[in-house]
Short mmCIF file of C-alpha atoms and ligand atoms in Angstrom, two decimals:
data_model
loop_
_atom_site.label_atom_id
_atom_site.label_comp_id
_atom_site.label_asym_id
_atom_site.label_seq_id
_atom_site.Cartn_x
_atom_site.Cartn_y
_atom_site.Cartn_z
CA MET A 1454 0.16 0.25 -0.24
CA PRO A 1455 1.50 3.27 -0.91
CA ASN A 1456 2.35 5.70 1.76
CA ALA A 1457 -0.62 8.36 2.05
CA TYR A 1458 1.66 11.07 2.99
CA GLN A 1459 4.56 10.32 0.65
CA SER A 1460 1.48 10.69 -2.12
CA MET A 1461 0.01 14.28 -0.63
CA SER A 1462 1.01 17.56 -2.43
CA THR A 1463 3.28 19.18 0.09
CA GLU A 1464 0.48 21.95 1.03
CA SER A 1465 -1.91 18.97 2.25
CA LEU A 1466 1.07 17.37 4.09
CA ASP A 1467 1.99 20.66 5.91
CA GLU A 1468 -1.65 21.30 6.73
CA GLU A 1469 -1.67 17.54 8.16
CA ILE A 1470 1.35 18.08 10.03
CA LYS A 1471 -0.14 21.40 11.69
CA HIS A 1472 -3.25 19.72 12.46
CA LEU A 1473 -1.40 16.36 13.91
CA GLU A 1474 0.85 18.73 16.25
CA THR A 1475 -2.42 20.44 17.41
CA GLU A 1476 -3.80 17.17 18.62
CA VAL A 1477 -0.42 16.28 20.11
CA ALA A 1478 -0.51 19.61 22.08
CA HIS A 1479 -3.99 18.93 23.36
CA LEU A 1480 -2.37 15.11 24.78
CA ARG A 1481 0.36 16.64 26.27
CA ASP A 1482 -1.93 18.98 28.31
CA GLN A 1483 -3.73 15.50 29.62
CA HIS A 1484 -0.56 14.83 31.65
CA LEU A 1485 -0.90 10.95 31.18
CA LYS A 1486 1.01 8.37 32.72
CA LEU A 1487 0.61 5.11 31.24
CA ASP A 1488 3.10 1.94 30.62
CA MET A 1489 3.43 -0.19 27.53
CA ALA A 1490 6.69 -1.06 27.99
CA ARG A 1491 7.29 -4.65 29.53
CA GLY A 1492 5.98 -7.81 28.96
CA LYS A 1493 4.09 -8.14 32.26
CA PRO A 1494 0.82 -9.52 33.24
CA SER A 1495 -1.51 -7.34 34.77
CA PRO A 1496 -2.94 -7.37 38.29
CA GLN A 1497 -6.08 -9.54 37.44
CA GLN A 1498 -3.81 -12.28 35.59
CA THR A 1499 -1.61 -12.36 38.77
CA ALA A 1500 -4.90 -12.82 40.74
CA LEU A 1501 -5.85 -15.89 38.98
CA SER A 1502 -2.93 -17.73 41.01
CA LYS A 1503 -3.79 -16.68 44.25
CA PRO A 1504 -5.43 -19.72 44.96
CA MET A 1505 -2.11 -21.46 44.78
CA LEU A 1506 -0.99 -19.77 47.92
CA ASP A 1507 -3.64 -21.81 49.97
CA VAL A 1508 -2.20 -25.25 48.70
CA LEU A 1509 0.76 -25.33 51.27
CA ASP A 1510 0.23 -24.90 54.92
CA SER A 1511 1.76 -26.40 58.00
CA SER A 1512 -0.08 -29.27 57.76
CA THR A 1513 0.92 -30.36 54.21
CA PRO A 1514 3.23 -33.38 53.99
CA LEU A 1515 6.68 -32.06 52.94
CA VAL A 1516 7.34 -34.88 50.66
CA ASP A 1517 7.14 -35.47 47.12
CA GLY A 1518 7.21 -39.49 46.41
CA ASP A 1519 10.90 -40.05 47.96
CA ALA A 1520 11.94 -36.57 47.95
CA ILE A 1521 12.10 -34.48 50.83
CA VAL A 1522 10.98 -30.90 50.42
CA ASP A 1523 11.81 -29.31 53.70
CA ASN A 1524 15.71 -30.10 53.37
CA TYR A 1525 18.61 -30.36 50.82
CA GLY A 1526 18.55 -32.89 48.28
CA THR A 1527 16.82 -33.63 44.75
CA PRO A 1528 18.77 -30.82 43.09
CA GLU A 1529 17.06 -31.75 39.71
CA GLY A 1530 13.54 -30.69 40.97
CA LEU A 1531 11.27 -32.55 42.62
CA PRO A 1532 9.68 -35.43 40.65
CA SER A 1533 6.17 -33.87 40.33
CA ALA A 1534 7.34 -30.69 39.01
CA ARG A 1535 9.66 -32.36 36.55
CA ARG A 1536 6.70 -33.95 35.37
CA LEU A 1537 4.65 -31.14 34.82
CA ALA A 1538 7.53 -29.28 33.30
CA GLY A 1539 8.12 -32.17 31.04
CA GLN A 1540 4.72 -32.34 29.92
CA ILE A 1541 4.50 -28.41 29.33
CA LEU A 1542 7.67 -28.98 27.16
CA GLY A 1543 6.61 -32.05 25.86
CA VAL A 1544 9.72 -34.02 26.80
CA ASP A 1545 10.38 -36.84 29.18
CA PRO A 1546 10.77 -35.70 32.56
CA LYS A 1547 14.29 -37.51 33.23
CA ASN A 1548 15.50 -34.99 30.58
CA VAL A 1549 14.43 -32.22 32.62
CA VAL A 1550 16.09 -30.17 35.52
CA VAL A 1551 13.46 -27.81 37.58
CA SER A 1552 15.50 -24.92 39.50
CA GLY A 1553 14.72 -21.55 40.44
CA SER A 1554 12.24 -19.30 39.34
CA SER A 1555 13.71 -17.53 36.36
CA SER A 1556 14.19 -19.53 32.80
CA LEU A 1557 16.71 -16.36 32.07
CA ASN A 1558 18.42 -17.13 35.03
CA LEU A 1559 18.91 -20.80 33.74
CA MET A 1560 19.95 -19.61 30.52
CA HIS A 1561 22.47 -17.24 31.93
CA ASP A 1562 23.82 -20.08 34.18
CA LEU A 1563 24.37 -22.21 31.03
CA VAL A 1564 26.21 -19.47 28.96
CA ALA A 1565 28.54 -18.85 31.90
CA HIS A 1566 28.87 -22.85 32.44
CA ALA A 1567 30.33 -22.58 28.67
CA PHE A 1568 32.31 -19.52 29.17
CA ILE A 1569 33.85 -20.67 32.32
CA ASN A 1570 33.81 -24.62 32.13
CA GLY A 1571 33.62 -25.27 28.57
CA VAL A 1572 30.49 -27.77 26.90
CA ALA A 1573 31.04 -31.29 26.38
CA GLY A 1574 34.72 -31.32 26.92
CA ALA A 1575 35.57 -28.17 24.92
CA GLU A 1576 37.61 -25.37 26.02
CA PRO A 1577 35.77 -22.70 28.04
CA PHE A 1578 35.16 -20.03 25.71
CA TYR A 1579 37.24 -17.34 27.90
CA ARG A 1580 40.32 -19.44 26.54
CA GLN A 1581 38.79 -19.60 22.75
CA GLY A 1582 39.34 -15.84 21.77
CA GLU A 1583 36.33 -14.27 20.13
CA VAL A 1584 33.22 -16.21 19.95
CA LYS A 1585 30.23 -15.45 18.39
CA TRP A 1586 26.34 -15.80 19.43
CA LEU A 1587 23.33 -15.92 16.71
CA CYS A 1588 20.40 -13.45 17.49
CA PRO A 1589 17.35 -13.41 15.32
CA ALA A 1590 16.41 -9.82 15.40
CA PRO A 1591 14.06 -8.12 16.25
CA GLY A 1592 14.20 -10.58 19.44
CA TYR A 1593 14.31 -10.69 23.24
CA ASP A 1594 16.43 -7.64 24.77
CA ARG A 1595 17.18 -9.76 27.89
CA HIS A 1596 18.62 -12.60 25.80
CA PHE A 1597 21.25 -10.58 23.92
CA LYS A 1598 22.31 -8.78 27.12
CA VAL A 1599 23.05 -12.22 28.53
CA THR A 1600 25.84 -13.07 25.89
CA GLU A 1601 26.74 -9.32 25.47
CA SER A 1602 27.57 -9.13 29.31
CA MET A 1603 30.16 -12.00 28.69
CA GLY A 1604 31.85 -10.38 25.85
CA ILE A 1605 30.35 -12.60 23.35
CA LYS A 1606 29.81 -11.32 19.76
CA ASN A 1607 26.21 -10.91 19.03
CA VAL A 1608 25.55 -11.29 15.13
CA PRO A 1609 22.12 -10.19 14.15
CA ILE A 1610 20.04 -12.59 12.03
CA PRO A 1611 17.02 -11.72 9.64
CA MET A 1612 13.76 -12.77 10.86
CA CYS A 1613 11.35 -13.90 8.41
CA GLU A 1614 7.52 -14.87 8.47
CA ASP A 1615 8.40 -18.44 9.73
CA GLY A 1616 11.12 -17.89 11.63
CA PRO A 1617 14.97 -16.98 11.46
CA ASP A 1618 16.53 -16.95 8.13
CA MET A 1619 17.75 -20.40 8.05
CA ASP A 1620 20.00 -19.93 5.03
CA THR A 1621 21.90 -17.52 7.13
CA VAL A 1622 22.08 -19.71 10.05
CA CYS A 1623 23.17 -22.64 8.46
CA GLU A 1624 26.02 -20.96 6.74
CA LEU A 1625 27.07 -19.32 9.93
CA VAL A 1626 26.83 -22.30 12.13
CA GLU A 1627 28.27 -24.81 9.66
CA GLY A 1628 30.76 -22.58 8.31
CA ASP A 1629 32.35 -20.73 11.38
CA PRO A 1630 33.48 -22.90 14.33
CA THR A 1631 33.34 -19.52 16.46
CA VAL A 1632 29.69 -19.27 16.51
CA LYS A 1633 28.78 -21.22 19.54
CA GLY A 1634 25.24 -20.46 20.19
CA ILE A 1635 21.69 -18.83 18.95
CA TRP A 1636 18.96 -17.71 20.78
CA CYS A 1637 15.25 -18.81 19.75
CA VAL A 1638 11.79 -17.90 20.87
CA PRO A 1639 10.20 -20.83 18.79
CA LYS A 1640 6.57 -20.31 19.68
CA TYR A 1641 4.85 -16.58 19.77
CA ALA A 1642 8.32 -15.24 19.54
CA ASN A 1643 9.32 -12.13 21.47
CA PRO A 1644 8.29 -9.65 19.74
CA THR A 1645 7.24 -10.68 16.60
CA GLY A 1646 4.63 -13.23 17.89
CA ILE A 1647 5.49 -15.65 15.23
CA THR A 1648 6.04 -19.59 15.66
CA TYR A 1649 8.50 -21.40 13.72
CA SER A 1650 7.24 -23.53 10.66
CA ASP A 1651 8.08 -27.13 10.49
CA GLU A 1652 10.56 -26.63 8.16
CA VAL A 1653 12.33 -24.06 10.10
CA VAL A 1654 12.24 -26.79 13.36
CA ARG A 1655 13.75 -29.54 10.89
CA ALA A 1656 16.45 -27.02 9.76
CA PHE A 1657 17.43 -26.39 13.01
CA ALA A 1658 17.50 -30.28 13.96
CA SER A 1659 19.49 -30.73 10.99
CA LEU A 1660 22.39 -28.18 11.82
CA LYS A 1661 25.75 -29.84 11.48
CA PRO A 1662 27.50 -27.37 13.51
CA ALA A 1663 31.25 -26.37 12.68
CA ALA A 1664 31.92 -25.72 16.70
CA PRO A 1665 31.30 -29.11 18.69
CA ASP A 1666 30.01 -27.10 21.64
CA PHE A 1667 27.45 -25.24 19.49
CA ARG A 1668 24.00 -25.04 21.21
CA ILE A 1669 20.60 -24.00 20.29
CA TYR A 1670 19.04 -21.97 23.43
CA TRP A 1671 15.41 -23.02 22.64
CA ASP A 1672 13.75 -20.41 25.09
CA ASN A 1673 10.12 -21.98 24.85
CA ALA A 1674 8.71 -19.18 27.28
CA TYR A 1675 5.31 -18.89 25.19
CA VAL A 1676 4.51 -22.42 24.71
CA VAL A 1677 1.36 -22.60 26.59
CA HIS A 1678 0.15 -18.88 25.86
CA CYS A 1679 -2.58 -18.88 23.21
CA PHE A 1680 -5.42 -16.31 23.13
CA GLY A 1681 -7.68 -19.10 23.00
CA GLY A 1682 -8.38 -19.22 19.57
CA THR A 1683 -6.06 -20.92 17.08
CA ASP A 1684 -3.14 -22.35 18.86
CA ASP A 1685 -0.20 -22.34 16.58
CA GLN A 1686 1.63 -26.24 16.19
CA LEU A 1687 5.39 -26.18 17.05
CA LEU A 1688 7.24 -29.06 15.94
CA ASP A 1689 9.20 -31.15 18.81
CA ILE A 1690 12.66 -30.00 18.34
CA PHE A 1691 13.83 -32.94 20.28
CA GLN A 1692 11.86 -35.39 18.02
CA ALA A 1693 13.02 -33.62 15.11
CA VAL A 1694 16.72 -33.68 16.51
CA ARG A 1695 16.69 -37.53 16.59
CA GLU A 1696 14.93 -38.01 13.32
CA ALA A 1697 17.70 -35.64 11.85
CA GLY A 1698 20.28 -38.60 13.34
CA ASN A 1699 21.63 -35.38 15.46
CA ARG A 1700 21.75 -35.89 19.72
CA ASN A 1701 23.26 -33.17 21.63
CA LEU A 1702 22.00 -29.80 20.16
CA VAL A 1703 19.57 -28.20 22.20
CA TYR A 1704 18.68 -26.96 25.45
CA GLU A 1705 15.12 -26.14 25.59
CA PHE A 1706 13.96 -23.92 28.64
CA GLY A 1707 10.47 -22.90 30.03
CA SER A 1708 9.01 -21.35 33.45
CA THR A 1709 5.57 -20.57 34.72
CA ALA A 1710 6.30 -17.02 35.08
CA LYS A 1711 3.45 -15.70 32.99
CA VAL A 1712 1.57 -18.96 34.18
CA THR A 1713 1.63 -18.02 37.88
CA PHE A 1714 3.86 -15.31 39.26
CA PRO A 1715 6.42 -13.59 37.44
CA SER A 1716 9.76 -14.04 39.37
CA SER A 1717 7.99 -16.61 41.87
CA GLY A 1718 7.28 -19.46 39.10
CA ILE A 1719 9.25 -22.51 38.42
CA ALA A 1720 12.12 -22.59 35.89
CA PHE A 1721 13.11 -25.32 33.77
CA VAL A 1722 15.48 -26.92 31.38
CA ALA A 1723 15.47 -29.77 29.15
CA ALA A 1724 18.36 -31.58 27.13
CA SER A 1725 19.51 -34.69 25.67
CA ASP A 1726 21.27 -37.27 28.13
CA ASP A 1727 24.43 -36.12 27.82
CA ASP A 1728 23.54 -32.46 27.75
CA ILE A 1729 21.30 -32.81 30.85
CA SER A 1730 23.82 -34.67 33.06
CA GLU A 1731 26.55 -31.85 32.04
CA VAL A 1732 23.62 -29.29 33.12
CA ARG A 1733 23.29 -31.03 36.44
CA LYS A 1734 26.90 -31.16 37.12
CA ALA A 1735 27.38 -27.42 36.37
CA PHE A 1736 24.28 -26.68 38.74
CA SER A 1737 25.64 -28.56 41.43
CA VAL A 1738 28.61 -26.18 41.57
CA GLU A 1739 26.23 -23.38 42.18
CA ARG A 1740 23.49 -24.75 44.34
CA VAL A 1741 23.10 -27.60 46.97
CA SER A 1742 19.59 -28.24 45.64
CA SER A 1743 17.16 -25.45 44.58
CA GLU A 1744 14.03 -23.90 46.59
CA LYS A 1745 11.27 -26.71 46.51
CA MET A 1746 8.48 -25.03 48.59
CA SER A 1747 7.24 -23.45 45.29
CA GLN A 1748 7.74 -26.48 42.99
CA LEU A 1749 5.57 -28.43 45.18
CA ALA A 1750 2.76 -25.67 45.27
CA HIS A 1751 2.96 -25.26 41.73
CA ALA A 1752 2.69 -29.29 40.81
CA LEU A 1753 -0.32 -29.59 43.40
CA TYR A 1754 -1.88 -26.43 42.07
CA LEU A 1755 -1.63 -26.76 38.18
CA ARG A 1756 -1.43 -30.66 38.70
CA ASP A 1757 -0.94 -31.65 34.75
CA LEU A 1758 -0.94 -30.07 31.31
CA ASP A 1759 -4.67 -30.26 31.55
CA GLY A 1760 -4.62 -28.02 34.53
CA VAL A 1761 -2.17 -25.61 32.84
CA ARG A 1762 -4.33 -25.52 30.11
CA ALA A 1763 -7.33 -24.75 31.89
CA HIS A 1764 -5.61 -22.13 34.18
CA MET A 1765 -4.41 -20.49 30.47
CA ARG A 1766 -7.76 -20.41 29.32
CA LYS A 1767 -8.75 -18.06 32.19
CA HIS A 1768 -5.18 -15.81 30.99
CA ALA A 1769 -6.72 -15.72 27.67
CA ALA A 1770 -9.99 -14.27 28.36
CA ILE A 1771 -8.12 -11.39 30.08
CA VAL A 1772 -5.53 -11.20 27.49
CA ALA A 1773 -7.26 -11.59 24.19
CA PRO A 1774 -9.65 -8.37 24.36
CA ARG A 1775 -6.35 -6.29 24.90
CA PHE A 1776 -4.76 -7.77 21.63
CA ALA A 1777 -8.02 -7.56 19.85
CA LEU A 1778 -7.88 -3.54 21.10
CA VAL A 1779 -4.30 -3.38 19.52
CA GLN A 1780 -5.42 -4.81 16.43
CA SER A 1781 -8.74 -2.46 16.26
CA LYS A 1782 -6.83 0.51 16.93
CA LEU A 1783 -3.96 0.33 15.09
CA GLY A 1784 -6.31 -0.86 12.07
CA GLU A 1785 -8.78 2.04 12.41
CA GLY A 1786 -6.00 4.76 13.12
CA LEU A 1787 -3.22 3.75 10.48
CA GLY A 1788 -4.59 0.80 8.39
CA SER A 1789 -5.22 3.20 5.23
CA LEU A 1790 -2.22 5.05 5.91
CA GLY A 1791 0.38 2.69 4.40
CA VAL A 1792 2.95 3.94 6.74
CA ALA A 1793 3.44 0.93 9.25
CA THR A 1794 2.78 -2.85 9.45
CA TRP A 1795 2.40 -5.06 12.60
CA SER A 1796 2.06 -8.32 13.57
CA ASN A 1797 -1.69 -10.27 14.66
CA PRO A 1798 -0.35 -13.25 16.71
CA HIS A 1799 -2.27 -15.99 18.25
CA GLY A 1800 -0.39 -15.78 21.56
CA GLY A 1801 2.54 -14.69 23.51
CA TYR A 1802 2.86 -11.10 24.99
CA PHE A 1803 3.77 -8.78 22.20
CA VAL A 1804 2.73 -7.22 18.62
CA SER A 1805 5.74 -6.00 17.02
CA PHE A 1806 5.29 -2.73 15.13
CA GLU A 1807 7.40 -1.66 11.79
CA GLY A 1808 6.91 2.15 11.33
CA PRO A 1809 9.01 4.07 8.42
CA LYS A 1810 12.72 3.92 8.23
CA GLY A 1811 13.94 6.17 11.03
CA SER A 1812 10.76 6.57 12.84
CA ALA A 1813 11.04 4.20 15.98
CA LYS A 1814 13.26 6.62 18.19
CA ARG A 1815 11.45 9.34 17.42
CA ILE A 1816 8.18 7.84 18.03
CA VAL A 1817 9.21 6.30 21.31
CA ALA A 1818 10.50 9.84 22.29
CA LEU A 1819 7.29 11.59 21.41
CA MET A 1820 5.34 8.91 23.27
CA ALA A 1821 7.27 9.42 26.28
CA ASP A 1822 6.81 13.08 26.34
CA LEU A 1823 2.83 12.53 26.06
CA GLY A 1824 3.28 10.47 29.15
CA VAL A 1825 3.52 6.66 27.56
CA LYS A 1826 6.21 4.45 28.30
CA LEU A 1827 7.27 2.18 25.65
CA THR A 1828 10.03 -0.51 25.37
CA PRO A 1829 13.08 1.89 24.10
CA ALA A 1830 13.34 1.48 20.68
CA GLY A 1831 16.45 -0.44 19.16
CA ALA A 1832 15.87 -2.95 22.07
CA THR A 1833 14.85 -5.77 20.22
CA TRP A 1834 18.10 -5.78 18.05
CA PRO A 1835 21.84 -6.77 19.42
CA TYR A 1836 23.40 -3.54 20.97
CA GLY A 1837 20.42 -1.86 21.08
CA LYS A 1838 21.05 -1.00 17.20
CA ASP A 1839 18.16 -1.43 14.44
CA PRO A 1840 19.42 -1.10 11.53
CA ASN A 1841 16.34 0.67 10.13
CA ASP A 1842 15.26 2.62 13.30
CA SER A 1843 11.71 1.17 12.48
CA ASN A 1844 10.65 -1.64 15.20
CA ILE A 1845 8.70 -0.97 18.30
CA ARG A 1846 7.77 -3.80 20.57
CA ILE A 1847 3.82 -3.10 21.96
CA ALA A 1848 3.28 -4.90 25.11
CA PRO A 1849 -0.43 -4.69 25.82
CA THR A 1850 -0.77 -7.17 28.75
CA TYR A 1851 -0.43 -4.82 31.45
CA PRO A 1852 -2.49 -1.86 31.55
CA SER A 1853 -6.11 -1.99 31.98
CA LEU A 1854 -8.22 -2.16 28.70
CA GLU A 1855 -9.35 1.62 29.29
CA ASP A 1856 -5.49 2.79 29.81
CA LEU A 1857 -4.54 0.37 26.85
CA GLY A 1858 -6.97 2.13 24.66
CA GLN A 1859 -6.17 5.49 25.63
CA ALA A 1860 -2.14 4.58 25.04
CA LEU A 1861 -3.07 3.33 21.58
CA ASP A 1862 -4.64 6.55 20.75
CA VAL A 1863 -2.02 8.49 21.49
CA PHE A 1864 0.51 5.97 19.88
CA VAL A 1865 -1.85 6.16 16.66
CA VAL A 1866 -1.36 10.03 16.69
CA ALA A 1867 2.48 9.85 17.28
CA VAL A 1868 3.12 7.23 14.39
CA LYS A 1869 1.50 9.67 12.30
CA LEU A 1870 3.22 12.72 13.02
CA VAL A 1871 6.39 11.14 13.07
CA SER A 1872 5.75 9.48 9.61
CA ALA A 1873 4.36 13.00 7.99
CA LYS A 1874 7.21 14.49 9.55
CA ILE A 1875 9.63 12.26 7.62
CA ALA A 1876 7.78 12.22 4.53
CA ARG A 1877 7.88 16.01 4.31
CA GLU A 1878 11.78 16.05 5.40
CA GLU A 1879 12.36 13.48 2.52
CA ARG A 1880 11.08 16.49 0.14
CA GLY A 1881 13.79 18.93 1.62
N1 PMP B 449 12.02 -15.76 27.75
C1 PMP B 449 11.42 -14.85 26.92
C2 PMP B 449 10.97 -14.98 25.45
C3 PMP B 449 10.66 -13.95 27.80
O1 PMP B 449 9.93 -13.15 26.90
C4 PMP B 449 10.47 -13.83 29.13
C5 PMP B 449 10.12 -12.63 30.05
N2 PMP B 449 9.78 -11.60 29.28
C6 PMP B 449 11.55 -14.63 29.75
C7 PMP B 449 12.17 -15.75 29.01
C8 PMP B 449 11.93 -14.26 31.27
O2 PMP B 449 11.32 -15.82 31.92
P1 PMP B 449 11.67 -16.01 33.20
O3 PMP B 449 10.68 -14.71 34.15
O4 PMP B 449 11.31 -17.28 33.45
O5 PMP B 449 13.19 -15.44 33.36
#
């Protein structure tokens, strides 16, 4: 669709800019204070899990099969929690470790393990000189920070409609032994909302890495987070790895951060027999055994995958209207202008917005000026550098529907004004 501002006469465009500036001035006078910055569940959503707080009391037997809950032991996680995590990820519980309350923390632990000790007998990264990590972008800013913080070189990889550009991934992974890992969010990706196609999953599973210590960090954070309509189907990566004749290639992560309570959920990692035994050894240096009261509470409360799905339907009833509002507000406000595109995911926590080249920083700054906080422009790219300065991550779950509607109205005006100004500047 042609950009309506580019097609306008200069006179009409100047008129339009004047009109939009008046609208912006009105919005500024409203002294709004709204936040669409981070993917956090709303208070309504976290309230759904409050009954979990009642499943443990002083009369609860603090055992789980043979495992003792109120003392050291079972560092791999309680059997019932590993069963639950195994069902969520679709893997055998023997290949799962449940530990702590943050999957990002487990990812950091494993990159640190590779850095300090080395993976599968290889030299630790710190002795290997420059090592690289592939970062499909736009992607999750906190992933990129983990590898950046250890001095690993983050390499952006283009994202396509059905996952990362696998030609580029294959070429780099199979041709360059300094490439040691890749960040992936395979279902309802942060921020694009897409789910990797079967072809993409099979291409990952068939990789023949040049580096024996290369691993895919398969962060399945949103595996059970559909909005209640179509649930995207993601091929089982471990099955695909086996079919491709590969073995030790993938660490898969998940957590209940956005099922129960962010920062007070349970987190888990799954891997092949060899890899999970190495993970357990690496973790045993850092902790005697991890927190188990929360594991027990989660297992008693959620029980199994059916229990998780029933609970997620309650989340869906709260988040789906918010995502529908994003689509309707953006569609009504910007749909006919041809200045922007945005994703329309079936699940997850984000909508990815693409404005004109050179617009993202300006839109985010204008929004801040108008009292609406957005994720910083560029955050979805390694080192915060979006080459087109065009991507903005919209996180609609936290605000109330009313606040979200207001924030989106402001966003539409900000996008229009910045896009109109860019079209005007292009004319000199
Ligand atoms: N992975 C992804 C893709 C996420 O979007 C988030 C939260 N925004 C996390 C991991 C963090 O999960 P946790 O709280 O379990 O560390």
